[in-house]
PDB file of C-alpha atoms in Angstrom:
ATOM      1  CA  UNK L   1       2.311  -7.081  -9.570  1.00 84.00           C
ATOM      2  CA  UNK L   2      -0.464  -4.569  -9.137  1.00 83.00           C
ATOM      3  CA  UNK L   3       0.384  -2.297  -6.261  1.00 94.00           C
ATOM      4  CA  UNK L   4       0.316   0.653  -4.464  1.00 97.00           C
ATOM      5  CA  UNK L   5       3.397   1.520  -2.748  1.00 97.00           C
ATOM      6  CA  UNK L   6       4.350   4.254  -0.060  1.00 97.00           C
ATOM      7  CA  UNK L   7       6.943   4.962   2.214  1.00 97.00           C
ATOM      8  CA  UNK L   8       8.082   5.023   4.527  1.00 97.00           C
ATOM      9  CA  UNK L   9       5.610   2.325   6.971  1.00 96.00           C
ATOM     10  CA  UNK L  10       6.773   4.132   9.726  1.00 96.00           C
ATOM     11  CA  UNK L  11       7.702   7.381  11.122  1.00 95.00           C
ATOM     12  CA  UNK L  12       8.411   9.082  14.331  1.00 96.00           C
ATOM     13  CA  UNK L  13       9.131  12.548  14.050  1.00 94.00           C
ATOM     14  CA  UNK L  14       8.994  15.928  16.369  1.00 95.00           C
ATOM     15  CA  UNK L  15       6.972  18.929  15.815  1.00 96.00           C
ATOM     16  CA  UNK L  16       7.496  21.639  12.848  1.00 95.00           C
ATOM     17  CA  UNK L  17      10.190  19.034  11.178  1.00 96.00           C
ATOM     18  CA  UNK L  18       8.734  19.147   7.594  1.00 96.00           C
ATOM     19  CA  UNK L  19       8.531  15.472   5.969  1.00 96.00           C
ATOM     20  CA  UNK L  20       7.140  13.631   2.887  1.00 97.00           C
ATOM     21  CA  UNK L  21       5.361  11.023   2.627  1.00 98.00           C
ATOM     22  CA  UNK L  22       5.447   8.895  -0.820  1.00 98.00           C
ATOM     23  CA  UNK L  23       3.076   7.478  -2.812  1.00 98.00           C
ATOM     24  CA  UNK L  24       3.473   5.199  -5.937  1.00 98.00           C
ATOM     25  CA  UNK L  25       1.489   3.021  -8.193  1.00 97.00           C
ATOM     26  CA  UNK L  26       2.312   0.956 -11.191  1.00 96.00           C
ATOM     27  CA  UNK L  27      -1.501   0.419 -12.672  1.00 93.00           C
ATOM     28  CA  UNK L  28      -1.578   3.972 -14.718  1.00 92.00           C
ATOM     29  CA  UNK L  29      -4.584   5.255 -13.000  1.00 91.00           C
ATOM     30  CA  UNK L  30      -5.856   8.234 -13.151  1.00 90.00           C
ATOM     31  CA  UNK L  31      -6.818   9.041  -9.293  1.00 91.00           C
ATOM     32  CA  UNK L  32      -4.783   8.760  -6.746  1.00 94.00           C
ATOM     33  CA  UNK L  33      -6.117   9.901  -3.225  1.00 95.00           C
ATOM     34  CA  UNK L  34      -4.697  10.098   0.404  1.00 97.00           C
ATOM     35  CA  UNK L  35      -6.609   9.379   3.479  1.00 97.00           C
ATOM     36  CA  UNK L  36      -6.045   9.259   7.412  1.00 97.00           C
ATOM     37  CA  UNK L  37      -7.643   6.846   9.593  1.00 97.00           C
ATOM     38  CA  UNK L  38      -8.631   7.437  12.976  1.00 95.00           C
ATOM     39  CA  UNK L  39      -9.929   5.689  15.654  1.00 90.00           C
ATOM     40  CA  UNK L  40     -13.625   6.204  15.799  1.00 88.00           C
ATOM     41  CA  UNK L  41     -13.537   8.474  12.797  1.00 91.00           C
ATOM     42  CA  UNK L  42     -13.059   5.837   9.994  1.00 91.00           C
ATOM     43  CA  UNK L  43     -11.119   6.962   6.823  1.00 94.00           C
ATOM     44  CA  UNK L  44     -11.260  10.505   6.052  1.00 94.00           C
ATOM     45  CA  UNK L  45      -9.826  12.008   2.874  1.00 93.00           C
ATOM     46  CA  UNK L  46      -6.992  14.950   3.070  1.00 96.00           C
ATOM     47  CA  UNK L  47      -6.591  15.356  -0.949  1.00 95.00           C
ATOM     48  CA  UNK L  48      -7.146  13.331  -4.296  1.00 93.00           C
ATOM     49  CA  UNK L  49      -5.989  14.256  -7.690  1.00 94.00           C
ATOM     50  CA  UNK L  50      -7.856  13.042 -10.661  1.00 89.00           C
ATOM     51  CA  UNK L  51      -4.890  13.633 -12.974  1.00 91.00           C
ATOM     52  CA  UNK L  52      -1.601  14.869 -13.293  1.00 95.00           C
ATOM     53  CA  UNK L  53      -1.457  18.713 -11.934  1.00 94.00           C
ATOM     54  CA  UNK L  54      -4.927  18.361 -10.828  1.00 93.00           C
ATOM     55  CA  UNK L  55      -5.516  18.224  -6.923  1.00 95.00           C
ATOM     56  CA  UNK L  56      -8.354  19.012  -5.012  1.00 92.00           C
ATOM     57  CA  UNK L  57      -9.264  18.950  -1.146  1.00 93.00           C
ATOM     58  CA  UNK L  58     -10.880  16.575   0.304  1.00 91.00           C
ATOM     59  CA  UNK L  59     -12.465  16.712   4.377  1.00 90.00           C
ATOM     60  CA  UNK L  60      -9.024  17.124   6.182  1.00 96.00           C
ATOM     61  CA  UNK L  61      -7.022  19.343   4.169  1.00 97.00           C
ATOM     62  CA  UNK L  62      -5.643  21.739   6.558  1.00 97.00           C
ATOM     63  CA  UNK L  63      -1.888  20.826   7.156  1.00 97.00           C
ATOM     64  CA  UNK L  64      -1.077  19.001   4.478  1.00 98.00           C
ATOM     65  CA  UNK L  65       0.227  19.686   0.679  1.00 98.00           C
ATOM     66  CA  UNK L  66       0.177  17.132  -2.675  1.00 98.00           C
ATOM     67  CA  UNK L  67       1.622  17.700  -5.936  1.00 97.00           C
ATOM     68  CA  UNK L  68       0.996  15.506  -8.856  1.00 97.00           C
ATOM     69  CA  UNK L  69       4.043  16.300 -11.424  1.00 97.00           C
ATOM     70  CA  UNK L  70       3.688  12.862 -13.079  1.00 97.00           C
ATOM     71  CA  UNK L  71       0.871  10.028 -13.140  1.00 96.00           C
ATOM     72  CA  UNK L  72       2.458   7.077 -10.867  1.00 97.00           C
ATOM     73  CA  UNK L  73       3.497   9.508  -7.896  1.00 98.00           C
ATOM     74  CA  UNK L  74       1.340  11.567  -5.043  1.00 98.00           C
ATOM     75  CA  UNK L  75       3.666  12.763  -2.508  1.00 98.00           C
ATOM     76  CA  UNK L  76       1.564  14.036   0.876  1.00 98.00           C
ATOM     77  CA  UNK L  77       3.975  16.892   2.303  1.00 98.00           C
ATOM     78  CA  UNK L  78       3.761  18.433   5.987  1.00 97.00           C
ATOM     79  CA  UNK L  79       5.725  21.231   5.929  1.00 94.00           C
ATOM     80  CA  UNK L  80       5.114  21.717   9.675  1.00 96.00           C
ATOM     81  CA  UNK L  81       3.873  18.740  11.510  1.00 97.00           C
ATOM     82  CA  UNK L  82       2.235  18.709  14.761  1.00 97.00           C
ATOM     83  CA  UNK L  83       0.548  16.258  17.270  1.00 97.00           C
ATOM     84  CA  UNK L  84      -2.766  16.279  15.553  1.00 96.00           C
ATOM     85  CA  UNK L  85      -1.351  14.725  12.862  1.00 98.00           C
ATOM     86  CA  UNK L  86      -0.438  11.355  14.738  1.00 98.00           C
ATOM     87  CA  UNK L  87      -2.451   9.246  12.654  1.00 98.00           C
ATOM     88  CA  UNK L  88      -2.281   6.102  10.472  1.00 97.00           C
ATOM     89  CA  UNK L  89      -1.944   7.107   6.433  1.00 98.00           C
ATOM     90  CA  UNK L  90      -3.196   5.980   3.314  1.00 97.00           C
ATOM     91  CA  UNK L  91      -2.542   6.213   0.120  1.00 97.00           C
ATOM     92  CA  UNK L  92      -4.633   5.018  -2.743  1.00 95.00           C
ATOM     93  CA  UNK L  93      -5.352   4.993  -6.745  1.00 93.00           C
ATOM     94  CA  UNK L  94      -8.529   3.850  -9.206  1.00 89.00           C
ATOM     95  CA  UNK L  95      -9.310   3.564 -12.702  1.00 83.00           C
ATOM     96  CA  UNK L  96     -11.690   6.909 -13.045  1.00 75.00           C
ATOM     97  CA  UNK L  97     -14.623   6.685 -15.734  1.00 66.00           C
ATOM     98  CA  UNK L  98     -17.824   7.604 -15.970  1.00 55.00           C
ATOM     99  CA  UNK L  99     -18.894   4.526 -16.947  1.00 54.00           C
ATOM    100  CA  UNK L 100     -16.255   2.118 -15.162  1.00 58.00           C
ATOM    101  CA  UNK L 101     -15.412   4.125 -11.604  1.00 62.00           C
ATOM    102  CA  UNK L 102     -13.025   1.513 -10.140  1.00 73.00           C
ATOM    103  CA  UNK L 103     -12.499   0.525  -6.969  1.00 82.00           C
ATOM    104  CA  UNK L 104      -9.795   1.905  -4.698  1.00 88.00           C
ATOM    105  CA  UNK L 105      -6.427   0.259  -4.374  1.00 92.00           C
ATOM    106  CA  UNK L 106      -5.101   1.112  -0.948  1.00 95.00           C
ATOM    107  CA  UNK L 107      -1.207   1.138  -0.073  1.00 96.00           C
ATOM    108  CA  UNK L 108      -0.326  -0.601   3.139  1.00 95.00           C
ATOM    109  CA  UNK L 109      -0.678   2.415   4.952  1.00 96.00           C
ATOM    110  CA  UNK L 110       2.316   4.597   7.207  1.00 97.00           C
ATOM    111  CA  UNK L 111       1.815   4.941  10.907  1.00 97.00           C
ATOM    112  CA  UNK L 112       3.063   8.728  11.404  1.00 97.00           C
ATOM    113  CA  UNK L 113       3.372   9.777  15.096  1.00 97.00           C
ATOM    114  CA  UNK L 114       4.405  13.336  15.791  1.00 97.00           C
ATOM    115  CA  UNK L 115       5.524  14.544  19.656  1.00 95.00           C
TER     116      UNK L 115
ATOM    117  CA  UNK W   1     -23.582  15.854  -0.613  1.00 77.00           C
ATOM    118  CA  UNK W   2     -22.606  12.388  -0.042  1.00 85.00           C
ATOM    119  CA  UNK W   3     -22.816  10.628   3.380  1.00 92.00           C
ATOM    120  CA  UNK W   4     -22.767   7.144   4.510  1.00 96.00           C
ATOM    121  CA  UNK W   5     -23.439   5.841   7.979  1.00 97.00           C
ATOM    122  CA  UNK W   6     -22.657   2.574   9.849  1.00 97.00           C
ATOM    123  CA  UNK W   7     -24.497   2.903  12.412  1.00 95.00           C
ATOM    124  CA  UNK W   8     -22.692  -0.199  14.833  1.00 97.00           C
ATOM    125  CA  UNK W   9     -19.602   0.847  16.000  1.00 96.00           C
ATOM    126  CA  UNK W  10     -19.203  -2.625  17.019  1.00 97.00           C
ATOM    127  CA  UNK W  11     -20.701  -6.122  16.901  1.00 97.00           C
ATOM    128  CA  UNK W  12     -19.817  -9.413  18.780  1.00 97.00           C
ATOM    129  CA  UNK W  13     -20.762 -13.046  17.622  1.00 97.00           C
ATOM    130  CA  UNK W  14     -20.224 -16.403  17.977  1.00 97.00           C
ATOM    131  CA  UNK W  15     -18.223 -18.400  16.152  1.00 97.00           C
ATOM    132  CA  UNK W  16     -20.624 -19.644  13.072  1.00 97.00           C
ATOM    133  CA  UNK W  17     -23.429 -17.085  13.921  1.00 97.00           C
ATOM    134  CA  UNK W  18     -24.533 -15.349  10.725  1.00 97.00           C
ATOM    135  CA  UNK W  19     -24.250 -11.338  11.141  1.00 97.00           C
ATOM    136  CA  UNK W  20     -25.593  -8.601   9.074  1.00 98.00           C
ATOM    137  CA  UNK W  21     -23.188  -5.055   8.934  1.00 98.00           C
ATOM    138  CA  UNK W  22     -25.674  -2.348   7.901  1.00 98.00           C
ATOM    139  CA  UNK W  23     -24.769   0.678   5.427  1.00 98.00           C
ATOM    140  CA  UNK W  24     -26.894   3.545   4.529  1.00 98.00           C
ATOM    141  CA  UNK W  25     -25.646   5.906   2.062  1.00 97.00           C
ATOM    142  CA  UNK W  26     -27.287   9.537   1.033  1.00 95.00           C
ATOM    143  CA  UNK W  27     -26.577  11.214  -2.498  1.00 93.00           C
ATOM    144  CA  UNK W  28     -28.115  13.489  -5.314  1.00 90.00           C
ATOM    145  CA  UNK W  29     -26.494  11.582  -8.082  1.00 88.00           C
ATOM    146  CA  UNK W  30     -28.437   9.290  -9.887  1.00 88.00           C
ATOM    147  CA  UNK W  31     -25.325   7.458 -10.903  1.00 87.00           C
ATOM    148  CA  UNK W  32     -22.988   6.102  -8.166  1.00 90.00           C
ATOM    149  CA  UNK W  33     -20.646   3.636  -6.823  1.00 89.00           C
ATOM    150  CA  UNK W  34     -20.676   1.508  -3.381  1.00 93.00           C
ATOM    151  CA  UNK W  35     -18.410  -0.116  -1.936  1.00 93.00           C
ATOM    152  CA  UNK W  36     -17.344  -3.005   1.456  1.00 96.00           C
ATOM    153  CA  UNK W  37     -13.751  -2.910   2.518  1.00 96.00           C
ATOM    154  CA  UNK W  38     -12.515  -5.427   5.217  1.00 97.00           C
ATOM    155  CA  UNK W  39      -9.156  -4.036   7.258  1.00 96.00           C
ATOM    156  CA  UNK W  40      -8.263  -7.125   8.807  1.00 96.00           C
ATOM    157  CA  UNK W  41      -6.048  -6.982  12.399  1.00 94.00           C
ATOM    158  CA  UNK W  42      -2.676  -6.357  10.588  1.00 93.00           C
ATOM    159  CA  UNK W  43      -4.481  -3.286   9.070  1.00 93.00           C
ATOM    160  CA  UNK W  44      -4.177  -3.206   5.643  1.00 93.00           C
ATOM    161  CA  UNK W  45      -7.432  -2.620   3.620  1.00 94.00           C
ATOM    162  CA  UNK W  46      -8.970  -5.391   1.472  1.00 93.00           C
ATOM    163  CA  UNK W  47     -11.240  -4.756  -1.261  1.00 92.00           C
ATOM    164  CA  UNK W  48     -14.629  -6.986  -1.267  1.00 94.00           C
ATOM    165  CA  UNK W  49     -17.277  -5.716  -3.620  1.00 91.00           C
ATOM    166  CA  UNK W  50     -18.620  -2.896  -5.997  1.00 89.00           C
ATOM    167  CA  UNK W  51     -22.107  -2.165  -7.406  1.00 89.00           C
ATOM    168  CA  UNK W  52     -23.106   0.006  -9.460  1.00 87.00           C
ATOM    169  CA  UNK W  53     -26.699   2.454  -8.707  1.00 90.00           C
ATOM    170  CA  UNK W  54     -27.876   1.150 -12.254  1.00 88.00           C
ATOM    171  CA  UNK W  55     -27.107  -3.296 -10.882  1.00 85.00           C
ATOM    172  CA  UNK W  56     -29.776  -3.649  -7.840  1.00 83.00           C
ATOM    173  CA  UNK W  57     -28.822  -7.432  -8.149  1.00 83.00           C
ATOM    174  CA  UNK W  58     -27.818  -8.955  -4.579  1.00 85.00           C
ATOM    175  CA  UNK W  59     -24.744 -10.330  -4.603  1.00 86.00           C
ATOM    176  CA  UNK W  60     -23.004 -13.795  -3.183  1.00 87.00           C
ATOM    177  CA  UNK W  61     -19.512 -14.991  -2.363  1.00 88.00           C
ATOM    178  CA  UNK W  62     -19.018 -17.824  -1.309  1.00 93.00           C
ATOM    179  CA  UNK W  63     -20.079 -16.873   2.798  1.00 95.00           C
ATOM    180  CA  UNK W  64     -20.475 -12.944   2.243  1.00 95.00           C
ATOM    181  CA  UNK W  65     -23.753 -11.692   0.756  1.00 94.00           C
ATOM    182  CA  UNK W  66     -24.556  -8.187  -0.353  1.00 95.00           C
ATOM    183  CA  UNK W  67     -28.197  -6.724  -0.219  1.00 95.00           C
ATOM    184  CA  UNK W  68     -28.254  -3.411  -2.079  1.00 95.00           C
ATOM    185  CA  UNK W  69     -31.910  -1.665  -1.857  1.00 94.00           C
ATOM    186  CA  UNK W  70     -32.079   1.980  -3.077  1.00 93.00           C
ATOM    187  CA  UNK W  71     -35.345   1.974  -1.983  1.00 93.00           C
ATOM    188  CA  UNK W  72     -34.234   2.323   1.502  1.00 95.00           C
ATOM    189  CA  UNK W  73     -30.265   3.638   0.345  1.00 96.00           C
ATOM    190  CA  UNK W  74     -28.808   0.820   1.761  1.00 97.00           C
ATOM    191  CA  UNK W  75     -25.999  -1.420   0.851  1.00 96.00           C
ATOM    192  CA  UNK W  76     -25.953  -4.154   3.621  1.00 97.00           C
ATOM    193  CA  UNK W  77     -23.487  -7.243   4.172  1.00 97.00           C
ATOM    194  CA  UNK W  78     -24.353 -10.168   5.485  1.00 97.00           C
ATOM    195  CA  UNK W  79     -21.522 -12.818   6.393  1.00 97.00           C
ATOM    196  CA  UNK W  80     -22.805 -16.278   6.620  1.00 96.00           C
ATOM    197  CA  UNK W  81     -21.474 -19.103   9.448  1.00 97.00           C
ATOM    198  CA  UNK W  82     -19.090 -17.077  10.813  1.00 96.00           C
ATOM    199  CA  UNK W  83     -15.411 -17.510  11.397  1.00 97.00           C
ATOM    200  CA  UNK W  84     -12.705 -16.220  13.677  1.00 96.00           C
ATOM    201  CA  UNK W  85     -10.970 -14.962  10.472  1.00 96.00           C
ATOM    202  CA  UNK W  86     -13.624 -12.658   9.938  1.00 97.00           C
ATOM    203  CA  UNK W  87     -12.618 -10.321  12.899  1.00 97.00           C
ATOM    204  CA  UNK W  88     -12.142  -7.021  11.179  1.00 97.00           C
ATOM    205  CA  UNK W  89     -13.128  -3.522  10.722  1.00 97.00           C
ATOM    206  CA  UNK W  90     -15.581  -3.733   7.623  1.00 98.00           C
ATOM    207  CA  UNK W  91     -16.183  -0.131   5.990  1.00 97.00           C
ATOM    208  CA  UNK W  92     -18.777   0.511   3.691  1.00 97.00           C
ATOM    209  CA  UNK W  93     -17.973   3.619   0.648  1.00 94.00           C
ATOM    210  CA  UNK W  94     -19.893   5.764  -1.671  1.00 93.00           C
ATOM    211  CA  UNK W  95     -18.539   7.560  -4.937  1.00 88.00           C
ATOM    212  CA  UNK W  96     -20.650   9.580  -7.174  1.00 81.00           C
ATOM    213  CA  UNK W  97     -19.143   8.665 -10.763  1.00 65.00           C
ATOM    214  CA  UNK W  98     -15.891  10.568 -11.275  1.00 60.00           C
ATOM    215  CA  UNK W  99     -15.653  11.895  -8.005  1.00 67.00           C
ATOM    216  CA  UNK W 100     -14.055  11.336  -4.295  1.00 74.00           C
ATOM    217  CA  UNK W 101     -14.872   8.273  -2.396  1.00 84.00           C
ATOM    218  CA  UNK W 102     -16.835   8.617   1.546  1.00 89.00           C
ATOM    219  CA  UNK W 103     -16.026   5.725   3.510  1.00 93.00           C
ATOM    220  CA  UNK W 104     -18.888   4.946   6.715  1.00 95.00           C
ATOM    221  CA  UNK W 105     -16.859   4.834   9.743  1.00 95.00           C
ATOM    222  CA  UNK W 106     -16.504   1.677  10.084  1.00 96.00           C
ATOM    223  CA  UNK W 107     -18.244  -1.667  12.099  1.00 97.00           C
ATOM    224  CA  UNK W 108     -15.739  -3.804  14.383  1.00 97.00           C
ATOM    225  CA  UNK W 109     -16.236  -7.088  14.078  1.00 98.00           C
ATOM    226  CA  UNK W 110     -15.682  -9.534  16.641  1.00 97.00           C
ATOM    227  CA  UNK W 111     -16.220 -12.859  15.952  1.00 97.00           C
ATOM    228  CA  UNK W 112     -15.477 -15.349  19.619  1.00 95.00           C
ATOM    229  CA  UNK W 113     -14.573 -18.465  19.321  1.00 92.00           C
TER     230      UNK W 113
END
């Protein structure tokens, strides 16, 4: 089955205690991208990576790191977390083309809190 | 630079009411992607449709509709004889070809029985 998996769903955690979130898919595509939704401020995206060892910023960078080492796996890293990062997470992939841009496949999303 | 606005927050019908969710977009390219996601209450988010800039066709599923006008930059959604199942956040999305996806931030849905 087609998927996009990340983990873990849910996390409570305290201030400054670093964590990883992980990201996985199984469809080979090239782009994989993580977002954070808040209320009233729809999905907003932290990074993407368009291929393996290439990652760029998206709107909501500051905070966060990504590495993409191999094609299946985007790993969101905060190395020091803090309130403002309470926030629902998600990860996603695509098929990139010029000619055949894919849609988005979303993981189920991880509900971080931080106090 | 690409934008894309929803401009209601929020909507309310009744039950088997048709209801139109409006999406204007803004880019440069000539050659883009949009798209309508549905996050339904247990929050994960569902895929709907994609169109092309180059495929002005309007588009129907079986209650959902799609009106895409780049004369105006629109991309708007129209749900036919509503149903309590439809109760969602709906978010409309805009990629230039090979690049990052926008999403709209999003219209609430409420559909009352």
């Amino acid at each position: 089955e087609a998927q996009v998996t990340q983990n873990p769903r849910y996390l409570i955690t305290v201030t400054g205690k670093k964590l990883t979130v992980t990201c996985s898919q199984n469809m080979n595509h090239e782009y994989m991208s993580w977002y954070r939704q808040d209320p009233g401020l729809g999905l907003r995206q932290i990074y993407y990576s368009m291929n393996v060892e290439v990652t760029d910023k998206g709107d909501v960078p500051e905070g966060y790191k990504v590495s993409r080492k191999e094609k299946r796996n985007f790993p969101l890293i905060l190395e020091s977390p803090s309130p403002n990062q309470t926030s629902l997470y998600f990860c996603a992939s695509r098929i990139l083309g010029q000619l055949n841009t894919g849609e988005l496949f979303f993981g189920e999303g991880s509900r971080l809190t931080v106090l | 630079a690409q934008k894309v606005t929803q401009a209601q927050t929020e909507i309310s019908v009744v039950e088997k009411e048709d209801v139109t969710l409006d999406c204007v977009y803004e880019t440069r390219d000539t050659t883009y992607y949009l798209f309508w996601y549905k996050q339904p209450p247990s929050g994960e988010l569902v895929f709907l449709i994609r169109r092309n800039s180059f495929d002005e066709q309007n588009e129907i599923s079986g209650r959902y509709s799609w009106n895409f006008q780049k004369s105006t930059s629109s991309f708007n959604f129209t749900i036919t004889a509503s149903q309590v199942v439809d109760s969602a956040v709906y978010f409309c999305a805009l990629s230039e070809a090979g690049d990052k996806i926008i999403f709209g931030k999003g219209t609430r849905l409420h559909i009352l029985p």
